[in-house]
């Protein structure tokens, strides 16, 4: 049965700090980081989860928005998202 994934982000504060560092040159880095966190949370909520035994294995994904890129792992058994890395993309790598 497929349903929206409802997970918590492990170490939400770390994700916020990483986004603040990426947004250091923005007018309001804290506000920019909060917006990125909201967009990321919205994106992972849209991820459909097939709750079969086989699909309950951890899976790695990449989320990109603007210059921010987040590598993360979905851990269905723990109903959690683990952040693996947060990085910036070079201008040539950015997707629209």
PDB file of C-alpha atoms in Angstrom:
ATOM      1  CA  UNK A   1       0.000   0.000   0.000  1.00  0.00           C
ATOM      2  CA  UNK A   2       1.452   3.369  -0.999  1.00  0.00           C
ATOM      3  CA  UNK A   3       0.992   6.340   1.289  1.00  0.00           C
ATOM      4  CA  UNK A   4       2.817   9.603   1.988  1.00  0.00           C
ATOM      5  CA  UNK A   5       5.916   9.221   4.115  1.00  0.00           C
ATOM      6  CA  UNK A   6       5.566  10.712   7.584  1.00  0.00           C
ATOM      7  CA  UNK A   7       9.011  10.914   9.137  1.00  0.00           C
ATOM      8  CA  UNK A   8      10.978  13.078  11.489  1.00  0.00           C
ATOM      9  CA  UNK A   9      14.307  14.546  10.478  1.00  0.00           C
ATOM     10  CA  UNK A  10      17.096  13.366  12.719  1.00  0.00           C
ATOM     11  CA  UNK A  11      19.120  16.340  13.966  1.00  0.00           C
ATOM     12  CA  UNK A  12      16.884  19.079  12.585  1.00  0.00           C
ATOM     13  CA  UNK A  13      19.100  21.717  14.253  1.00  0.00           C
ATOM     14  CA  UNK A  14      22.167  20.485  12.357  1.00  0.00           C
ATOM     15  CA  UNK A  15      20.267  20.774   9.077  1.00  0.00           C
ATOM     16  CA  UNK A  16      19.226  24.333   9.984  1.00  0.00           C
ATOM     17  CA  UNK A  17      22.866  25.261  10.818  1.00  0.00           C
ATOM     18  CA  UNK A  18      24.133  23.758   7.564  1.00  0.00           C
ATOM     19  CA  UNK A  19      21.562  25.753   5.593  1.00  0.00           C
ATOM     20  CA  UNK A  20      22.544  28.922   7.497  1.00  0.00           C
ATOM     21  CA  UNK A  21      26.173  28.368   6.503  1.00  0.00           C
ATOM     22  CA  UNK A  22      25.167  27.865   2.868  1.00  0.00           C
ATOM     23  CA  UNK A  23      23.114  31.069   3.035  1.00  0.00           C
ATOM     24  CA  UNK A  24      25.762  33.164   4.792  1.00  0.00           C
ATOM     25  CA  UNK A  25      25.851  35.689   1.946  1.00  0.00           C
ATOM     26  CA  UNK A  26      22.047  36.103   1.898  1.00  0.00           C
ATOM     27  CA  UNK A  27      20.340  39.200   3.307  1.00  0.00           C
ATOM     28  CA  UNK A  28      18.880  37.125   6.167  1.00  0.00           C
ATOM     29  CA  UNK A  29      20.687  33.756   6.450  1.00  0.00           C
ATOM     30  CA  UNK A  30      18.468  32.512   9.277  1.00  0.00           C
ATOM     31  CA  UNK A  31      15.260  33.210   7.335  1.00  0.00           C
ATOM     32  CA  UNK A  32      16.737  31.656   4.190  1.00  0.00           C
ATOM     33  CA  UNK A  33      17.720  28.551   6.182  1.00  0.00           C
ATOM     34  CA  UNK A  34      14.216  28.254   7.648  1.00  0.00           C
ATOM     35  CA  UNK A  35      12.715  28.438   4.159  1.00  0.00           C
ATOM     36  CA  UNK A  36      15.092  25.735   2.894  1.00  0.00           C
ATOM     37  CA  UNK A  37      14.165  23.512   5.858  1.00  0.00           C
ATOM     38  CA  UNK A  38      10.474  23.967   5.104  1.00  0.00           C
ATOM     39  CA  UNK A  39      10.989  23.147   1.424  1.00  0.00           C
ATOM     40  CA  UNK A  40      13.022  20.054   2.303  1.00  0.00           C
ATOM     41  CA  UNK A  41      10.378  18.849   4.765  1.00  0.00           C
ATOM     42  CA  UNK A  42       7.678  19.401   2.149  1.00  0.00           C
ATOM     43  CA  UNK A  43       9.698  17.441  -0.420  1.00  0.00           C
ATOM     44  CA  UNK A  44      10.199  14.411   1.825  1.00  0.00           C
ATOM     45  CA  UNK A  45       6.517  14.402   2.799  1.00  0.00           C
ATOM     46  CA  UNK A  46       5.656  14.050  -0.888  1.00  0.00           C
ATOM     47  CA  UNK A  47       7.810  10.928  -1.152  1.00  0.00           C
ATOM     48  CA  UNK A  48       5.452   7.921  -1.479  1.00  0.00           C
ATOM     49  CA  UNK A  49       6.327   5.001   0.748  1.00  0.00           C
ATOM     50  CA  UNK A  50       5.410   1.452  -0.135  1.00  0.00           C
ATOM     51  CA  UNK A  51       5.180  -0.167   3.292  1.00  0.00           C
ATOM     52  CA  UNK A  52       5.987  -3.732   2.232  1.00  0.00           C
ATOM     53  CA  UNK A  53       8.636  -5.736   4.073  1.00  0.00           C
ATOM     54  CA  UNK A  54      11.115  -5.348   1.228  1.00  0.00           C
ATOM     55  CA  UNK A  55      10.662  -1.573   1.020  1.00  0.00           C
ATOM     56  CA  UNK A  56      11.428  -1.091   4.718  1.00  0.00           C
ATOM     57  CA  UNK A  57      15.162  -1.025   3.991  1.00  0.00           C
ATOM     58  CA  UNK A  58      17.034   2.268   4.239  1.00  0.00           C
ATOM     59  CA  UNK A  59      17.335   4.152   0.975  1.00  0.00           C
ATOM     60  CA  UNK A  60      19.537   7.104   0.017  1.00  0.00           C
ATOM     61  CA  UNK A  61      18.304  10.111  -1.933  1.00  0.00           C
ATOM     62  CA  UNK A  62      19.428  13.566  -3.062  1.00  0.00           C
ATOM     63  CA  UNK A  63      17.353  16.740  -2.789  1.00  0.00           C
ATOM     64  CA  UNK A  64      18.475  19.855  -4.653  1.00  0.00           C
ATOM     65  CA  UNK A  65      17.068  23.345  -4.438  1.00  0.00           C
ATOM     66  CA  UNK A  66      18.964  26.321  -5.832  1.00  0.00           C
ATOM     67  CA  UNK A  67      22.569  25.974  -4.720  1.00  0.00           C
ATOM     68  CA  UNK A  68      21.764  23.615  -1.833  1.00  0.00           C
ATOM     69  CA  UNK A  69      22.082  19.863  -2.143  1.00  0.00           C
ATOM     70  CA  UNK A  70      21.134  17.436   0.631  1.00  0.00           C
ATOM     71  CA  UNK A  71      22.044  13.759   0.594  1.00  0.00           C
ATOM     72  CA  UNK A  72      19.769  11.894   2.968  1.00  0.00           C
ATOM     73  CA  UNK A  73      18.688   8.422   3.938  1.00  0.00           C
ATOM     74  CA  UNK A  74      15.107   7.397   4.602  1.00  0.00           C
ATOM     75  CA  UNK A  75      14.880   4.866   7.431  1.00  0.00           C
ATOM     76  CA  UNK A  76      11.297   3.520   7.258  1.00  0.00           C
ATOM     77  CA  UNK A  77      11.566   1.288  10.341  1.00  0.00           C
ATOM     78  CA  UNK A  78      12.501   4.301  12.478  1.00  0.00           C
ATOM     79  CA  UNK A  79      10.170   6.615  10.543  1.00  0.00           C
ATOM     80  CA  UNK A  80      13.110   8.981  10.228  1.00  0.00           C
ATOM     81  CA  UNK A  81      15.202  10.850   7.709  1.00  0.00           C
ATOM     82  CA  UNK A  82      18.928  10.889   8.388  1.00  0.00           C
ATOM     83  CA  UNK A  83      20.917  13.750   6.852  1.00  0.00           C
ATOM     84  CA  UNK A  84      24.134  12.429   5.307  1.00  0.00           C
ATOM     85  CA  UNK A  85      25.540  15.662   3.899  1.00  0.00           C
ATOM     86  CA  UNK A  86      24.639  19.213   2.956  1.00  0.00           C
ATOM     87  CA  UNK A  87      26.647  20.938   0.243  1.00  0.00           C
ATOM     88  CA  UNK A  88      26.564  23.681  -2.352  1.00  0.00           C
ATOM     89  CA  UNK A  89      26.532  23.189  -6.086  1.00  0.00           C
ATOM     90  CA  UNK A  90      28.768  25.089  -8.451  1.00  0.00           C
ATOM     91  CA  UNK A  91      26.929  27.432 -10.817  1.00  0.00           C
ATOM     92  CA  UNK A  92      27.317  24.897 -13.648  1.00  0.00           C
ATOM     93  CA  UNK A  93      25.804  22.084 -11.566  1.00  0.00           C
ATOM     94  CA  UNK A  94      22.693  23.940 -10.394  1.00  0.00           C
ATOM     95  CA  UNK A  95      19.399  22.630 -11.710  1.00  0.00           C
ATOM     96  CA  UNK A  96      16.473  24.881 -12.449  1.00  0.00           C
TER      97      UNK A  96
END
